[in-house]
Amino acid sequence: MSVVVIVGAQWGDEGKGKIVDFLTRKADIVARYQGGHNAGHTVVINDEQYILHLIPSGILHKNTTCIIGNGVVVDPAALIAEINDLKKRNIRISDSLLLSSNAHVIMPYHVALDSADEKSRGKKCIGTTGRGIGPTYVDKMARQGIRVSDLLSRDILMGKLKQHLKIINFLLKELYKFPGFHATKICDEYLAYGKQLKRFIADTDIFINAAVARGKNILLEGAQGTLLDVDHGTYPFVTSSNAIAGGACTGLGIGPNKIKRVLGIVKAYTTRVGSGPFPTELHDSIGRKLRKQGGEFGATTGRPRRCGWLDTVILQHSARVNGFTGLAITKLDILDHLERIKICTAYQYKGKRFTELPKDMHVFDACTPVYKEVKGWNSSTLGVKSFKKLPERAQAYIKMIEDLIATRIDIISTGQKRNELIIMKDQF
């Protein structure tokens, strides 16, 4: 397997957790490279559900080391709660988890700024989870952030807090009418977190590169999907980091020449959470049916996801910017009882036809999808483990996706459970 990047090809929520969990059977290391606890991966093992927010889903396998890389922003309280929950469920953590000393820390003022800013936008809100992710990345880029290693030193942490809170408190009080924060209180709280996390903190870039040199099998995973990438997504309705495959290099400190494969995860239809353009969104009974049968509610927030037909225009964009070497299709079984199924192959806007994603989001928001319609297979694919045993029309649907995106399909998920998969060609 060597080094493989797992990337969501849509707006996230494609089922990356299950695919990572499956591929971890051959992995020595699973490393997370971006995002925060605003995303979640759901894995079902023996009818027991695990929802992970910061820790890679590889933690559910014995003898696998999990890394939270420098590109991730970490809420230490959330991470500690996740660690404790896994311990209660008899999941081994002590020798299996590493946290980058260079990862940036979500502070309470980041959460306050996130919520206040989103509220001030009114109807033009972005649709954030309000968990402080964006403001933490802002501080990182402004070179005034708090890093995990800072939680191990009172002098360093207190010095940074005193300096930064002068600006933060002024902004909160004058612009948002928020009372502000006290440096000493935050310092005491976060030093306590640092003591609890100290055993996990490491120079993860050195660790992972040494593992590459030894020929270890490594999975690199992001949190959101390609269309939420801050550079290549539907800006400004995006996350605040690079979710695409290239983000794995900066978010873990690994060279691009070390990556062997990039696997794109694609839901058999399309969903997104929060605000922003969504040409194939369905506001009818079919959209509601997809949401209900697909369990389309956020693993972290519980927010209902917007649902629509598969959009191959955005998937072609994703294939290009990530360099997919293969695809995994998830939730095929959710389409089982639809009489007709549509696939978006282009957009129309003011008489012009687009076969590529428009970079102008005002144009994209006003686009009308051009569909190719096919008959549904109207029979169950749940739990099917062989491509040949799929209904012929389901096989045709899969092959059509493969042709439209010009990328081979390696894996098909036919249910929520760990073993409900079709392996087309085991490239891993």
Short mmCIF file of C-alpha atoms in Angstrom, two decimals:
data_model
loop_
_atom_site.label_atom_id
_atom_site.label_comp_id
_atom_site.label_asym_id
_atom_site.label_seq_id
_atom_site.Cartn_x
_atom_site.Cartn_y
_atom_site.Cartn_z
CA MET A 1 0.00 0.00 0.00
CA SER A 2 2.80 2.44 0.87
CA VAL A 3 1.45 6.03 1.28
CA VAL A 4 -2.19 6.66 0.30
CA VAL A 5 -4.22 9.87 0.67
CA ILE A 6 -7.97 9.58 1.29
CA VAL A 7 -9.92 12.65 0.07
CA GLY A 8 -13.59 13.56 0.07
CA ALA A 9 -14.61 14.45 -3.49
CA GLN A 10 -17.73 16.48 -2.70
CA TRP A 11 -18.68 18.75 0.23
CA GLY A 12 -17.62 16.25 2.88
CA ASP A 13 -19.70 13.57 4.63
CA GLU A 14 -18.92 11.06 1.88
CA GLY A 15 -18.21 8.20 4.27
CA LYS A 16 -14.44 8.56 4.51
CA GLY A 17 -14.40 7.07 8.01
CA LYS A 18 -15.65 3.68 6.85
CA ILE A 19 -13.22 3.53 3.92
CA VAL A 20 -10.29 4.52 6.15
CA ASP A 21 -11.39 1.91 8.67
CA PHE A 22 -11.43 -0.75 5.93
CA LEU A 23 -8.04 0.20 4.48
CA THR A 24 -6.47 0.36 7.93
CA ARG A 25 -6.38 -3.45 7.89
CA LYS A 26 -3.11 -3.05 5.99
CA ALA A 27 -1.96 0.26 7.49
CA ASP A 28 0.72 0.78 10.09
CA ILE A 29 -0.13 4.49 10.48
CA VAL A 30 -3.23 6.62 9.89
CA ALA A 31 -2.57 10.37 9.94
CA ARG A 32 -5.01 13.30 9.93
CA TYR A 33 -3.72 16.39 8.12
CA GLN A 34 -6.26 19.24 8.43
CA GLY A 35 -9.50 20.50 9.95
CA GLY A 36 -10.75 20.38 13.51
CA HIS A 37 -13.50 18.81 15.58
CA ASN A 38 -16.14 20.40 13.35
CA ALA A 39 -16.22 17.20 11.31
CA GLY A 40 -16.92 13.61 12.29
CA HIS A 41 -16.29 10.12 10.97
CA THR A 42 -18.82 7.38 11.71
CA VAL A 43 -17.78 3.72 11.76
CA VAL A 44 -20.05 0.77 12.61
CA ILE A 45 -18.39 -2.38 13.97
CA ASN A 46 -20.52 -5.34 15.08
CA ASP A 47 -23.59 -3.06 15.24
CA GLU A 48 -21.73 -0.67 17.56
CA GLN A 49 -21.36 2.89 16.30
CA TYR A 50 -18.20 4.96 16.80
CA ILE A 51 -18.21 8.68 15.99
CA LEU A 52 -14.73 10.21 15.87
CA HIS A 53 -14.00 13.92 15.51
CA LEU A 54 -10.24 14.45 15.87
CA ILE A 55 -8.73 11.00 16.26
CA PRO A 56 -8.35 9.05 12.98
CA SER A 57 -10.70 6.07 12.67
CA GLY A 58 -7.63 3.83 12.47
CA ILE A 59 -7.63 3.94 16.27
CA LEU A 60 -10.24 1.18 16.16
CA HIS A 61 -7.58 -1.25 14.90
CA LYS A 62 -4.91 -2.84 17.06
CA ASN A 63 -1.26 -2.19 16.22
CA THR A 64 -2.05 0.97 14.22
CA THR A 65 -0.51 4.31 15.18
CA CYS A 66 -2.75 7.34 14.69
CA ILE A 67 -1.35 10.84 14.15
CA ILE A 68 -3.01 14.23 14.53
CA GLY A 69 -0.80 16.36 12.31
CA ASN A 70 0.42 19.94 12.47
CA GLY A 71 -2.23 21.03 9.95
CA VAL A 72 -5.06 20.14 12.35
CA VAL A 73 -6.49 22.69 14.81
CA VAL A 74 -7.15 21.08 18.17
CA ASP A 75 -9.65 21.81 20.90
CA PRO A 76 -7.85 20.08 23.78
CA ALA A 77 -11.00 19.61 25.85
CA ALA A 78 -12.72 17.91 22.90
CA LEU A 79 -9.69 15.70 22.26
CA ILE A 80 -9.44 14.63 25.90
CA ALA A 81 -13.17 13.83 25.94
CA GLU A 82 -12.75 11.70 22.81
CA ILE A 83 -9.77 9.87 24.32
CA ASN A 84 -11.70 9.17 27.53
CA ASP A 85 -14.74 7.92 25.62
CA LEU A 86 -12.62 5.45 23.65
CA LYS A 87 -10.94 4.25 26.83
CA LYS A 88 -14.35 3.57 28.38
CA ARG A 89 -15.12 1.42 25.34
CA ASN A 90 -11.87 -0.52 25.83
CA ILE A 91 -10.09 0.99 22.83
CA ARG A 92 -6.33 1.09 23.40
CA ILE A 93 -5.00 4.66 23.24
CA SER A 94 -1.79 5.03 25.24
CA ASP A 95 0.65 3.67 22.64
CA SER A 96 -1.47 4.36 19.57
CA LEU A 97 -1.90 8.15 19.37
CA LEU A 98 0.53 10.95 18.55
CA LEU A 99 -0.31 14.68 18.57
CA SER A 100 1.87 17.13 16.68
CA SER A 101 3.60 19.66 18.92
CA ASN A 102 3.09 22.19 16.09
CA ALA A 103 -0.68 21.78 15.78
CA HIS A 104 -2.54 24.98 16.63
CA VAL A 105 -4.91 25.15 19.58
CA ILE A 106 -8.50 26.35 19.53
CA MET A 107 -8.88 28.84 22.39
CA PRO A 108 -12.15 29.99 24.01
CA TYR A 109 -11.88 33.39 22.33
CA HIS A 110 -11.77 31.65 18.94
CA VAL A 111 -15.14 30.07 19.67
CA ALA A 112 -16.54 33.44 20.79
CA LEU A 113 -15.24 35.19 17.67
CA ASP A 114 -16.60 32.44 15.42
CA SER A 115 -20.12 32.63 16.86
CA ALA A 116 -20.19 36.43 17.04
CA ASP A 117 -18.97 36.87 13.47
CA GLU A 118 -21.43 34.33 12.08
CA LYS A 119 -24.29 35.99 13.94
CA SER A 120 -23.30 39.42 12.61
CA ARG A 121 -23.54 38.17 9.01
CA GLY A 122 -27.27 37.52 9.35
CA LYS A 123 -28.73 36.00 6.19
CA LYS A 124 -25.25 36.05 4.58
CA CYS A 125 -23.83 33.64 7.17
CA ILE A 126 -21.38 31.02 5.97
CA GLY A 127 -22.89 28.17 7.96
CA THR A 128 -19.99 27.39 10.29
CA THR A 129 -20.35 25.07 13.27
CA GLY A 130 -19.29 27.89 15.59
CA ARG A 131 -16.48 25.80 17.07
CA GLY A 132 -13.67 28.28 16.53
CA ILE A 133 -12.04 26.58 13.54
CA GLY A 134 -11.82 29.61 11.24
CA PRO A 135 -10.51 32.12 13.82
CA THR A 136 -7.85 29.60 14.90
CA TYR A 137 -6.57 29.33 11.33
CA VAL A 138 -6.70 33.15 11.09
CA ASP A 139 -4.40 33.42 14.10
CA LYS A 140 -2.14 30.73 12.64
CA MET A 141 -1.69 32.69 9.42
CA ALA A 142 -1.30 35.95 11.34
CA ARG A 143 1.55 34.29 13.26
CA GLN A 144 -0.07 34.88 16.60
CA GLY A 145 -1.52 31.45 17.35
CA ILE A 146 -1.08 29.11 20.30
CA ARG A 147 0.51 25.76 19.45
CA VAL A 148 0.25 22.48 21.33
CA SER A 149 3.83 22.79 22.59
CA ASP A 150 2.90 26.11 24.24
CA LEU A 151 0.57 24.24 26.60
CA LEU A 152 3.62 22.77 28.34
CA SER A 153 5.08 26.12 29.50
CA ARG A 154 3.36 28.65 31.76
CA ASP A 155 5.77 31.44 30.80
CA ILE A 156 5.33 30.96 27.06
CA LEU A 157 1.57 30.49 27.19
CA MET A 158 0.97 33.41 29.55
CA GLY A 159 3.18 35.69 27.48
CA LYS A 160 1.32 34.90 24.28
CA LEU A 161 -2.10 35.22 25.93
CA LYS A 162 -1.36 38.62 27.48
CA GLN A 163 -0.15 40.00 24.17
CA HIS A 164 -2.92 38.56 22.01
CA LEU A 165 -5.82 39.25 24.36
CA LYS A 166 -5.15 42.98 24.15
CA ILE A 167 -6.34 42.82 20.54
CA ILE A 168 -8.94 40.07 20.99
CA ASN A 169 -10.69 41.70 23.95
CA PHE A 170 -10.79 45.07 22.21
CA LEU A 171 -12.39 43.47 19.17
CA LEU A 172 -14.88 41.44 21.20
CA LYS A 173 -15.92 44.35 23.42
CA GLU A 174 -16.04 47.15 20.85
CA LEU A 175 -17.39 45.30 17.81
CA TYR A 176 -19.38 42.39 19.21
CA LYS A 177 -20.23 43.72 22.71
CA PHE A 178 -18.79 40.57 24.31
CA PRO A 179 -17.23 40.88 27.81
CA GLY A 180 -13.82 39.46 26.87
CA PHE A 181 -11.43 36.98 28.53
CA HIS A 182 -8.87 36.84 31.36
CA ALA A 183 -5.40 35.56 30.52
CA THR A 184 -4.76 33.89 33.89
CA LYS A 185 -7.97 31.88 33.82
CA ILE A 186 -7.34 30.61 30.29
CA CYS A 187 -3.69 29.88 31.09
CA ASP A 188 -4.55 27.73 34.11
CA GLU A 189 -7.20 25.80 32.19
CA TYR A 190 -5.02 25.10 29.16
CA LEU A 191 -1.92 24.18 31.16
CA ALA A 192 -4.07 21.51 32.79
CA TYR A 193 -5.00 20.24 29.33
CA GLY A 194 -1.32 20.23 28.41
CA LYS A 195 -0.50 17.98 31.38
CA GLN A 196 -3.15 15.48 30.28
CA LEU A 197 -1.99 15.48 26.66
CA LYS A 198 1.78 15.58 27.27
CA ARG A 199 2.21 11.83 26.84
CA PHE A 200 0.84 12.05 23.28
CA ILE A 201 2.76 15.13 22.08
CA ALA A 202 5.54 14.43 19.56
CA ASP A 203 7.44 15.71 16.53
CA THR A 204 5.09 13.88 14.21
CA ASP A 205 6.75 15.04 10.98
CA ILE A 206 9.96 13.27 12.02
CA PHE A 207 8.02 10.16 13.05
CA ILE A 208 6.04 9.88 9.82
CA ASN A 209 9.02 10.48 7.53
CA ALA A 210 11.02 7.83 9.38
CA ALA A 211 8.11 5.45 8.85
CA VAL A 212 8.06 6.24 5.11
CA ALA A 213 11.78 5.50 4.94
CA ARG A 214 11.16 2.12 6.57
CA GLY A 215 8.51 1.26 3.97
CA LYS A 216 5.55 1.38 6.36
CA ASN A 217 2.00 1.48 5.01
CA ILE A 218 0.47 4.87 5.75
CA LEU A 219 -3.01 6.37 5.24
CA LEU A 220 -3.36 10.15 5.19
CA GLU A 221 -6.87 11.54 5.78
CA GLY A 222 -8.52 14.94 5.76
CA ALA A 223 -11.67 16.06 7.53
CA GLN A 224 -13.81 17.84 4.92
CA GLY A 225 -14.31 17.42 1.18
CA THR A 226 -12.69 19.04 -1.85
CA LEU A 227 -15.50 21.57 -2.41
CA LEU A 228 -14.83 22.89 1.11
CA ASP A 229 -11.14 23.50 0.41
CA VAL A 230 -10.24 27.14 1.12
CA ASP A 231 -8.50 27.51 -2.27
CA HIS A 232 -10.31 25.08 -4.55
CA GLY A 233 -13.78 24.93 -3.00
CA THR A 234 -16.92 27.04 -3.27
CA TYR A 235 -15.35 30.05 -1.55
CA PRO A 236 -16.35 31.72 0.77
CA PHE A 237 -18.65 28.84 1.77
CA VAL A 238 -15.70 26.64 2.66
CA THR A 239 -13.61 25.52 5.59
CA SER A 240 -10.44 27.41 6.55
CA SER A 241 -7.81 24.89 5.46
CA ASN A 242 -6.71 22.79 2.50
CA ALA A 243 -8.80 19.63 2.41
CA ILE A 244 -7.44 18.47 -0.97
CA ALA A 245 -4.66 15.89 -1.34
CA GLY A 246 -1.97 18.59 -1.43
CA GLY A 247 -2.95 19.57 2.09
CA ALA A 248 -1.57 16.25 3.31
CA CYS A 249 1.95 17.41 2.49
CA THR A 250 1.78 20.69 4.39
CA GLY A 251 -0.43 19.31 7.15
CA LEU A 252 1.96 16.47 8.00
CA GLY A 253 5.35 17.56 6.69
CA ILE A 254 5.64 14.84 4.07
CA GLY A 255 7.00 15.36 0.54
CA PRO A 256 4.64 14.93 -2.44
CA ASN A 257 7.01 12.40 -4.01
CA LYS A 258 6.26 10.05 -1.13
CA ILE A 259 2.55 9.73 -2.00
CA LYS A 260 1.70 6.65 -4.08
CA ARG A 261 -2.10 6.85 -4.49
CA VAL A 262 -4.93 9.33 -3.98
CA LEU A 263 -8.34 7.74 -3.37
CA GLY A 264 -11.37 9.99 -3.81
CA ILE A 265 -14.49 9.19 -1.76
CA VAL A 266 -17.75 9.89 -3.60
CA LYS A 267 -21.28 9.51 -2.29
CA ALA A 268 -23.70 7.96 -4.85
CA TYR A 269 -25.66 11.22 -4.64
CA THR A 270 -24.60 14.64 -3.31
CA THR A 271 -24.99 16.37 0.05
CA ARG A 272 -23.69 19.47 1.76
CA VAL A 273 -24.10 21.17 5.13
CA GLY A 274 -24.35 24.90 5.66
CA SER A 275 -24.80 27.72 3.18
CA GLY A 276 -23.51 28.04 -0.37
CA PRO A 277 -24.29 27.06 -3.97
CA PHE A 278 -25.64 23.56 -4.63
CA PRO A 279 -27.00 23.23 -8.21
CA THR A 280 -28.43 19.71 -7.89
CA GLU A 281 -30.12 20.24 -4.51
CA LEU A 282 -33.56 18.67 -4.24
CA HIS A 283 -36.29 20.47 -2.30
CA ASP A 284 -38.91 17.80 -2.97
CA SER A 285 -39.95 14.42 -1.59
CA ILE A 286 -36.96 12.71 -3.21
CA GLY A 287 -34.55 15.02 -1.37
CA ARG A 288 -36.35 14.30 1.90
CA LYS A 289 -36.27 10.58 1.16
CA LEU A 290 -32.52 10.64 0.54
CA ARG A 291 -32.00 12.50 3.82
CA LYS A 292 -34.11 10.06 5.81
CA GLN A 293 -32.85 6.81 4.28
CA GLY A 294 -29.25 8.01 4.12
CA GLY A 295 -29.27 9.25 7.72
CA GLU A 296 -28.06 12.59 6.41
CA PHE A 297 -27.51 14.43 9.65
CA GLY A 298 -24.15 15.75 10.79
CA ALA A 299 -22.12 13.35 12.96
CA THR A 300 -20.79 16.31 14.94
CA THR A 301 -23.66 18.82 14.97
CA GLY A 302 -26.75 16.78 14.06
CA ARG A 303 -27.61 19.38 11.41
CA PRO A 304 -29.72 18.04 8.51
CA ARG A 305 -27.75 17.83 5.29
CA ARG A 306 -28.99 19.27 2.02
CA CYS A 307 -29.44 16.44 -0.50
CA GLY A 308 -29.37 16.29 -4.29
CA TRP A 309 -28.46 14.27 -7.36
CA LEU A 310 -24.90 13.25 -8.16
CA ASP A 311 -22.96 16.10 -9.79
CA THR A 312 -20.15 14.94 -12.08
CA VAL A 313 -19.08 18.51 -12.91
CA ILE A 314 -17.81 19.03 -9.37
CA LEU A 315 -16.40 15.50 -9.37
CA GLN A 316 -14.34 16.19 -12.47
CA HIS A 317 -13.02 19.31 -10.73
CA SER A 318 -12.16 17.20 -7.68
CA ALA A 319 -10.43 14.56 -9.79
CA ARG A 320 -8.28 17.24 -11.41
CA VAL A 321 -7.17 19.19 -8.33
CA ASN A 322 -6.51 16.04 -6.28
CA GLY A 323 -5.07 13.80 -8.97
CA PHE A 324 -7.29 10.85 -8.05
CA THR A 325 -5.85 7.46 -8.91
CA GLY A 326 -9.14 5.78 -7.98
CA LEU A 327 -12.56 6.28 -6.42
CA ALA A 328 -14.65 4.72 -3.67
CA ILE A 329 -18.43 5.06 -4.12
CA THR A 330 -20.46 5.07 -0.90
CA LYS A 331 -24.15 4.75 -0.01
CA LEU A 332 -25.17 3.06 -3.27
CA ASP A 333 -27.93 1.24 -1.36
CA ILE A 334 -29.69 4.53 -0.55
CA LEU A 335 -30.74 4.76 -4.22
CA ASP A 336 -32.24 1.26 -4.26
CA HIS A 337 -35.92 2.22 -4.39
CA LEU A 338 -35.89 5.18 -6.76
CA GLU A 339 -37.79 4.75 -10.03
CA ARG A 340 -35.61 7.28 -11.88
CA ILE A 341 -32.12 8.56 -11.09
CA LYS A 342 -30.49 11.70 -12.45
CA ILE A 343 -26.83 12.57 -12.91
CA CYS A 344 -25.71 16.14 -13.54
CA THR A 345 -23.30 16.29 -16.49
CA ALA A 346 -23.19 20.07 -17.16
CA TYR A 347 -24.67 23.44 -16.14
CA GLN A 348 -26.64 26.10 -17.99
CA TYR A 349 -26.29 29.80 -17.22
CA LYS A 350 -27.81 32.55 -19.40
CA GLY A 351 -27.71 30.35 -22.48
CA LYS A 352 -24.12 29.24 -21.87
CA ARG A 353 -23.22 25.64 -21.15
CA PHE A 354 -20.59 24.86 -18.52
CA THR A 355 -18.82 21.50 -18.31
CA GLU A 356 -16.31 22.83 -15.78
CA LEU A 357 -16.98 24.29 -12.33
CA PRO A 358 -17.48 28.08 -12.66
CA LYS A 359 -15.00 29.96 -10.49
CA ASP A 360 -17.41 32.88 -10.06
CA MET A 361 -19.64 31.73 -7.21
CA HIS A 362 -22.41 34.14 -8.24
CA VAL A 363 -22.53 32.34 -11.59
CA PHE A 364 -22.29 28.92 -9.95
CA ASP A 365 -25.13 29.76 -7.58
CA ALA A 366 -27.38 30.69 -10.53
CA CYS A 367 -26.53 27.66 -12.68
CA THR A 368 -29.20 25.16 -13.73
CA PRO A 369 -28.07 21.53 -13.86
CA VAL A 370 -28.17 19.56 -17.10
CA TYR A 371 -29.16 15.99 -16.30
CA LYS A 372 -28.78 12.57 -17.78
CA GLU A 373 -31.68 10.46 -16.51
CA VAL A 374 -31.59 6.68 -16.10
CA LYS A 375 -33.97 4.05 -14.76
CA GLY A 376 -33.46 2.95 -11.18
CA TRP A 377 -32.80 -0.70 -10.34
CA ASN A 378 -35.63 -0.89 -7.79
CA SER A 379 -34.10 -3.74 -5.80
CA SER A 380 -31.83 -4.07 -2.80
CA THR A 381 -28.08 -3.71 -3.03
CA LEU A 382 -27.66 -3.64 0.76
CA GLY A 383 -24.73 -5.79 1.84
CA VAL A 384 -23.89 -7.03 -1.69
CA LYS A 385 -20.19 -7.92 -1.87
CA SER A 386 -19.72 -8.74 -5.54
CA PHE A 387 -20.10 -6.35 -8.48
CA LYS A 388 -21.61 -9.11 -10.61
CA LYS A 389 -24.36 -9.62 -8.02
CA LEU A 390 -25.50 -6.01 -8.27
CA PRO A 391 -28.64 -5.35 -10.37
CA GLU A 392 -27.68 -4.65 -13.98
CA ARG A 393 -28.91 -1.05 -13.78
CA ALA A 394 -26.85 -0.48 -10.62
CA GLN A 395 -23.81 -1.82 -12.48
CA ALA A 396 -24.57 0.54 -15.36
CA TYR A 397 -24.88 3.48 -12.94
CA ILE A 398 -21.45 2.73 -11.49
CA LYS A 399 -19.88 2.38 -14.95
CA MET A 400 -21.48 5.66 -16.04
CA ILE A 401 -19.88 7.49 -13.10
CA GLU A 402 -16.54 5.92 -13.93
CA ASP A 403 -16.80 7.06 -17.56
CA LEU A 404 -18.00 10.59 -16.78
CA ILE A 405 -15.19 11.25 -14.30
CA ALA A 406 -12.60 9.27 -16.27
CA THR A 407 -11.39 7.64 -13.07
CA ARG A 408 -11.59 3.98 -12.16
CA ILE A 409 -13.72 2.84 -9.24
CA ASP A 410 -11.87 0.63 -6.77
CA ILE A 411 -14.40 0.27 -3.93
CA ILE A 412 -18.21 0.35 -3.63
CA SER A 413 -19.91 0.62 -0.24
CA THR A 414 -23.30 -1.12 -0.04
CA GLY A 415 -24.17 -0.46 3.59
CA GLN A 416 -23.03 1.10 6.83
CA LYS A 417 -21.31 -1.93 8.33
CA ARG A 418 -17.57 -2.51 8.07
CA ASN A 419 -17.84 -5.56 5.77
CA GLU A 420 -20.55 -4.26 3.42
CA LEU A 421 -18.16 -3.48 0.57
CA ILE A 422 -17.42 -4.48 -3.00
CA ILE A 423 -13.71 -4.48 -3.80
CA MET A 424 -13.45 -3.97 -7.55
CA LYS A 425 -9.67 -4.23 -7.67
CA ASP A 426 -7.62 -4.30 -4.50
CA GLN A 427 -5.02 -1.60 -5.13
CA PHE A 428 -4.20 -1.33 -1.45
#
